[in-house]
Structure formats: structure tokens, C-alpha cells
């Protein structure tokens, strides 16, 4: 079997701030930007990896979500507990400095974890936890 990750979804509550973070700070390509106002679906992905994309979406757009669920999602996003993404780089220190210089909220500086991974963490503008692992 040959399976790859094609798309994954992360919520946003400010499409312009999310676009700036993923495009300008992380250097991802914008592949699609549809909708308007806060109801925008923005597809981004790492340069040179056209088969892997992240869709930044408005979580409140799902018609099956109740008002109570919308409030819970907004609260979890604000705390950074609703969604996460793990990225990888060979230059963790350089990447950390670039992302920090881009104004991202630092959740953890580069650290050697007890389980054998060296990583750092940021929160994107929507509060999603973005961890970056060092490839060794």
C-alpha cells in the first residue's frame, strides 16, 4: 500500500493573520484562497511539496455544529487545545529564530525532550499549537 498525507485541516478565526503566519513566517505557498471575510478557506503547503496541504478553515462554517459547540471550539482555540500540527526541519535553531522574529507566540524554545526528540513550539494566530521537530 502507498498512502500519503494529502490534506489536513486547521481552524482559523482571522484569515488574514493566519495567511500572514503560514505564508510570510513559515514560507508556505498559497495554493487556494476562497470565500470572503472570516468565511475563507485558505490552502497552503510547503514549497516543493505539492502533494501535502493544510486547509485553514473557519470552524463555525460547519452547519452541523451547535452554538454550544461553537463556543467550546472558540474557547479551546483560545487556549491552544483544539488543534495542532507537527512540522520538521533539519535546522531547528535557525527555523526557531526565523519564526520568533516573525512575531509568532513562543510556547517552547528548542528543547531536548526525554522521549528523544528535539523540538520547539509556537502558537499560530488562531491559537493552534505548532510544534517543530528537528530531523536528525
PDB file of C-alpha atoms in Angstrom:
ATOM      1  CA  UNK A   1       0.000   0.000   0.000  1.00  0.00           C
ATOM      2  CA  UNK A   2       1.198   3.527  -0.822  1.00  0.00           C
ATOM      3  CA  UNK A   3      -0.586   6.138   1.316  1.00  0.00           C
ATOM      4  CA  UNK A   4       0.414   9.770   1.759  1.00  0.00           C
ATOM      5  CA  UNK A   5      -0.997  12.691   3.707  1.00  0.00           C
ATOM      6  CA  UNK A   6      -2.727  14.894   1.164  1.00  0.00           C
ATOM      7  CA  UNK A   7      -4.706  17.491   3.139  1.00  0.00           C
ATOM      8  CA  UNK A   8      -5.247  18.286   6.778  1.00  0.00           C
ATOM      9  CA  UNK A   9      -7.402  20.999   8.286  1.00  0.00           C
ATOM     10  CA  UNK A  10      -6.611  23.651  10.906  1.00  0.00           C
ATOM     11  CA  UNK A  11      -9.169  26.174  12.135  1.00  0.00           C
ATOM     12  CA  UNK A  12      -8.668  29.912  11.906  1.00  0.00           C
ATOM     13  CA  UNK A  13     -10.590  32.860  13.277  1.00  0.00           C
ATOM     14  CA  UNK A  14      -8.662  35.571  11.418  1.00  0.00           C
ATOM     15  CA  UNK A  15      -7.853  34.567   7.834  1.00  0.00           C
ATOM     16  CA  UNK A  16      -5.504  37.491   7.167  1.00  0.00           C
ATOM     17  CA  UNK A  17      -3.415  36.812  10.295  1.00  0.00           C
ATOM     18  CA  UNK A  18      -3.318  33.080   9.513  1.00  0.00           C
ATOM     19  CA  UNK A  19      -2.340  33.740   5.915  1.00  0.00           C
ATOM     20  CA  UNK A  20       0.485  36.044   7.040  1.00  0.00           C
ATOM     21  CA  UNK A  21       1.763  33.426   9.522  1.00  0.00           C
ATOM     22  CA  UNK A  22       1.749  30.444   7.165  1.00  0.00           C
ATOM     23  CA  UNK A  23       2.855  32.335   4.051  1.00  0.00           C
ATOM     24  CA  UNK A  24       5.205  35.013   5.379  1.00  0.00           C
ATOM     25  CA  UNK A  25       6.552  33.473   8.590  1.00  0.00           C
ATOM     26  CA  UNK A  26       6.670  29.770   7.669  1.00  0.00           C
ATOM     27  CA  UNK A  27       7.232  30.369   3.949  1.00  0.00           C
ATOM     28  CA  UNK A  28       4.388  28.136   2.770  1.00  0.00           C
ATOM     29  CA  UNK A  29       2.902  28.537  -0.693  1.00  0.00           C
ATOM     30  CA  UNK A  30      -0.689  29.705  -1.024  1.00  0.00           C
ATOM     31  CA  UNK A  31      -2.455  27.150  -3.185  1.00  0.00           C
ATOM     32  CA  UNK A  32      -6.035  28.360  -2.933  1.00  0.00           C
ATOM     33  CA  UNK A  33      -7.928  31.156  -1.203  1.00  0.00           C
ATOM     34  CA  UNK A  34     -11.709  31.019  -1.489  1.00  0.00           C
ATOM     35  CA  UNK A  35     -14.546  32.774   0.290  1.00  0.00           C
ATOM     36  CA  UNK A  36     -14.558  36.223   1.840  1.00  0.00           C
ATOM     37  CA  UNK A  37     -14.335  37.918   5.206  1.00  0.00           C
ATOM     38  CA  UNK A  38     -13.956  35.431   8.057  1.00  0.00           C
ATOM     39  CA  UNK A  39     -15.537  32.724   5.879  1.00  0.00           C
ATOM     40  CA  UNK A  40     -12.373  31.939   3.902  1.00  0.00           C
ATOM     41  CA  UNK A  41     -10.763  28.589   3.212  1.00  0.00           C
ATOM     42  CA  UNK A  42      -7.050  29.076   2.559  1.00  0.00           C
ATOM     43  CA  UNK A  43      -4.974  26.159   1.333  1.00  0.00           C
ATOM     44  CA  UNK A  44      -1.231  26.397   1.999  1.00  0.00           C
ATOM     45  CA  UNK A  45       1.643  23.978   1.809  1.00  0.00           C
ATOM     46  CA  UNK A  46       5.403  23.663   1.969  1.00  0.00           C
ATOM     47  CA  UNK A  47       7.243  24.807  -1.155  1.00  0.00           C
ATOM     48  CA  UNK A  48       8.319  21.878  -3.310  1.00  0.00           C
ATOM     49  CA  UNK A  49       5.762  19.526  -1.715  1.00  0.00           C
ATOM     50  CA  UNK A  50       2.651  19.960  -3.869  1.00  0.00           C
ATOM     51  CA  UNK A  51       1.063  16.763  -2.561  1.00  0.00           C
ATOM     52  CA  UNK A  52       0.827  17.957   1.068  1.00  0.00           C
ATOM     53  CA  UNK A  53      -1.529  20.787   2.009  1.00  0.00           C
ATOM     54  CA  UNK A  54      -3.079  22.429   5.041  1.00  0.00           C
ATOM     55  CA  UNK A  55      -6.545  23.918   4.703  1.00  0.00           C
ATOM     56  CA  UNK A  56      -7.070  26.827   7.081  1.00  0.00           C
ATOM     57  CA  UNK A  57     -10.817  26.887   7.620  1.00  0.00           C
ATOM     58  CA  UNK A  58     -13.455  28.724   9.631  1.00  0.00           C
ATOM     59  CA  UNK A  59     -14.633  26.143  12.183  1.00  0.00           C
ATOM     60  CA  UNK A  60     -18.019  27.817  12.608  1.00  0.00           C
ATOM     61  CA  UNK A  61     -18.891  27.155   8.952  1.00  0.00           C
ATOM     62  CA  UNK A  62     -19.891  23.537   9.557  1.00  0.00           C
ATOM     63  CA  UNK A  63     -23.714  23.525   9.548  1.00  0.00           C
ATOM     64  CA  UNK A  64     -23.789  20.532  11.923  1.00  0.00           C
ATOM     65  CA  UNK A  65     -22.146  22.436  14.797  1.00  0.00           C
ATOM     66  CA  UNK A  66     -24.411  23.808  17.523  1.00  0.00           C
ATOM     67  CA  UNK A  67     -23.947  27.209  19.165  1.00  0.00           C
ATOM     68  CA  UNK A  68     -22.671  25.475  22.318  1.00  0.00           C
ATOM     69  CA  UNK A  69     -20.116  23.574  20.229  1.00  0.00           C
ATOM     70  CA  UNK A  70     -19.057  26.806  18.502  1.00  0.00           C
ATOM     71  CA  UNK A  71     -18.423  28.404  21.907  1.00  0.00           C
ATOM     72  CA  UNK A  72     -16.465  25.342  23.062  1.00  0.00           C
ATOM     73  CA  UNK A  73     -14.354  25.367  19.899  1.00  0.00           C
ATOM     74  CA  UNK A  74     -13.641  29.102  20.313  1.00  0.00           C
ATOM     75  CA  UNK A  75     -12.623  28.544  23.957  1.00  0.00           C
ATOM     76  CA  UNK A  76     -10.362  25.622  23.048  1.00  0.00           C
ATOM     77  CA  UNK A  77      -8.772  27.569  20.179  1.00  0.00           C
ATOM     78  CA  UNK A  78      -8.063  30.462  22.561  1.00  0.00           C
ATOM     79  CA  UNK A  79      -6.304  28.052  24.954  1.00  0.00           C
ATOM     80  CA  UNK A  80      -4.406  26.298  22.152  1.00  0.00           C
ATOM     81  CA  UNK A  81      -6.002  22.930  22.873  1.00  0.00           C
ATOM     82  CA  UNK A  82      -8.256  22.474  19.837  1.00  0.00           C
ATOM     83  CA  UNK A  83      -5.809  21.634  17.039  1.00  0.00           C
ATOM     84  CA  UNK A  84      -2.111  21.074  16.476  1.00  0.00           C
ATOM     85  CA  UNK A  85       0.373  20.499  13.723  1.00  0.00           C
ATOM     86  CA  UNK A  86       3.843  18.978  13.883  1.00  0.00           C
ATOM     87  CA  UNK A  87       6.392  20.141  11.307  1.00  0.00           C
ATOM     88  CA  UNK A  88      10.017  19.078  10.848  1.00  0.00           C
ATOM     89  CA  UNK A  89      13.267  20.787   9.866  1.00  0.00           C
ATOM     90  CA  UNK A  90      16.958  19.963   9.757  1.00  0.00           C
ATOM     91  CA  UNK A  91      17.785  23.438  11.169  1.00  0.00           C
ATOM     92  CA  UNK A  92      15.659  23.747  14.303  1.00  0.00           C
ATOM     93  CA  UNK A  93      17.585  26.673  15.803  1.00  0.00           C
ATOM     94  CA  UNK A  94      17.533  28.693  12.578  1.00  0.00           C
ATOM     95  CA  UNK A  95      13.863  27.935  11.998  1.00  0.00           C
ATOM     96  CA  UNK A  96      13.008  28.830  15.593  1.00  0.00           C
ATOM     97  CA  UNK A  97      14.740  32.211  15.276  1.00  0.00           C
ATOM     98  CA  UNK A  98      13.013  32.984  11.966  1.00  0.00           C
ATOM     99  CA  UNK A  99       9.559  32.092  13.288  1.00  0.00           C
ATOM    100  CA  UNK A 100      10.140  34.022  16.528  1.00  0.00           C
ATOM    101  CA  UNK A 101      11.374  37.029  14.545  1.00  0.00           C
ATOM    102  CA  UNK A 102       8.148  36.810  12.526  1.00  0.00           C
ATOM    103  CA  UNK A 103       6.239  37.603  15.705  1.00  0.00           C
ATOM    104  CA  UNK A 104       4.818  34.151  16.478  1.00  0.00           C
ATOM    105  CA  UNK A 105       3.925  33.411  20.078  1.00  0.00           C
ATOM    106  CA  UNK A 106       6.626  31.140  21.501  1.00  0.00           C
ATOM    107  CA  UNK A 107       5.237  28.226  23.521  1.00  0.00           C
ATOM    108  CA  UNK A 108       8.559  26.416  23.965  1.00  0.00           C
ATOM    109  CA  UNK A 109      12.128  27.204  22.944  1.00  0.00           C
ATOM    110  CA  UNK A 110      14.208  24.417  21.338  1.00  0.00           C
ATOM    111  CA  UNK A 111      14.389  21.619  23.901  1.00  0.00           C
ATOM    112  CA  UNK A 112      15.703  18.072  24.029  1.00  0.00           C
ATOM    113  CA  UNK A 113      12.672  16.002  25.016  1.00  0.00           C
ATOM    114  CA  UNK A 114      13.019  12.929  27.278  1.00  0.00           C
ATOM    115  CA  UNK A 115      11.477  10.801  24.519  1.00  0.00           C
ATOM    116  CA  UNK A 116      14.367  11.539  22.152  1.00  0.00           C
ATOM    117  CA  UNK A 117      13.081  14.403  20.026  1.00  0.00           C
ATOM    118  CA  UNK A 118      14.480  17.921  19.991  1.00  0.00           C
ATOM    119  CA  UNK A 119      11.727  20.396  19.208  1.00  0.00           C
ATOM    120  CA  UNK A 120      10.174  23.797  19.806  1.00  0.00           C
ATOM    121  CA  UNK A 121       6.605  25.077  19.789  1.00  0.00           C
ATOM    122  CA  UNK A 122       4.647  28.138  18.720  1.00  0.00           C
ATOM    123  CA  UNK A 123       1.006  29.116  18.611  1.00  0.00           C
ATOM    124  CA  UNK A 124      -0.379  30.326  15.305  1.00  0.00           C
ATOM    125  CA  UNK A 125      -2.714  33.362  15.242  1.00  0.00           C
ATOM    126  CA  UNK A 126      -5.743  31.113  15.884  1.00  0.00           C
ATOM    127  CA  UNK A 127      -4.087  29.508  18.908  1.00  0.00           C
ATOM    128  CA  UNK A 128      -3.244  26.206  17.202  1.00  0.00           C
ATOM    129  CA  UNK A 129      -0.141  24.563  18.653  1.00  0.00           C
ATOM    130  CA  UNK A 130       2.598  24.294  16.029  1.00  0.00           C
ATOM    131  CA  UNK A 131       5.472  22.032  17.093  1.00  0.00           C
ATOM    132  CA  UNK A 132       8.635  21.834  15.009  1.00  0.00           C
ATOM    133  CA  UNK A 133      10.791  18.722  15.345  1.00  0.00           C
ATOM    134  CA  UNK A 134      14.449  18.581  14.433  1.00  0.00           C
ATOM    135  CA  UNK A 135      15.221  15.980  11.776  1.00  0.00           C
ATOM    136  CA  UNK A 136      18.393  14.123  12.678  1.00  0.00           C
TER     137      UNK A 136
END
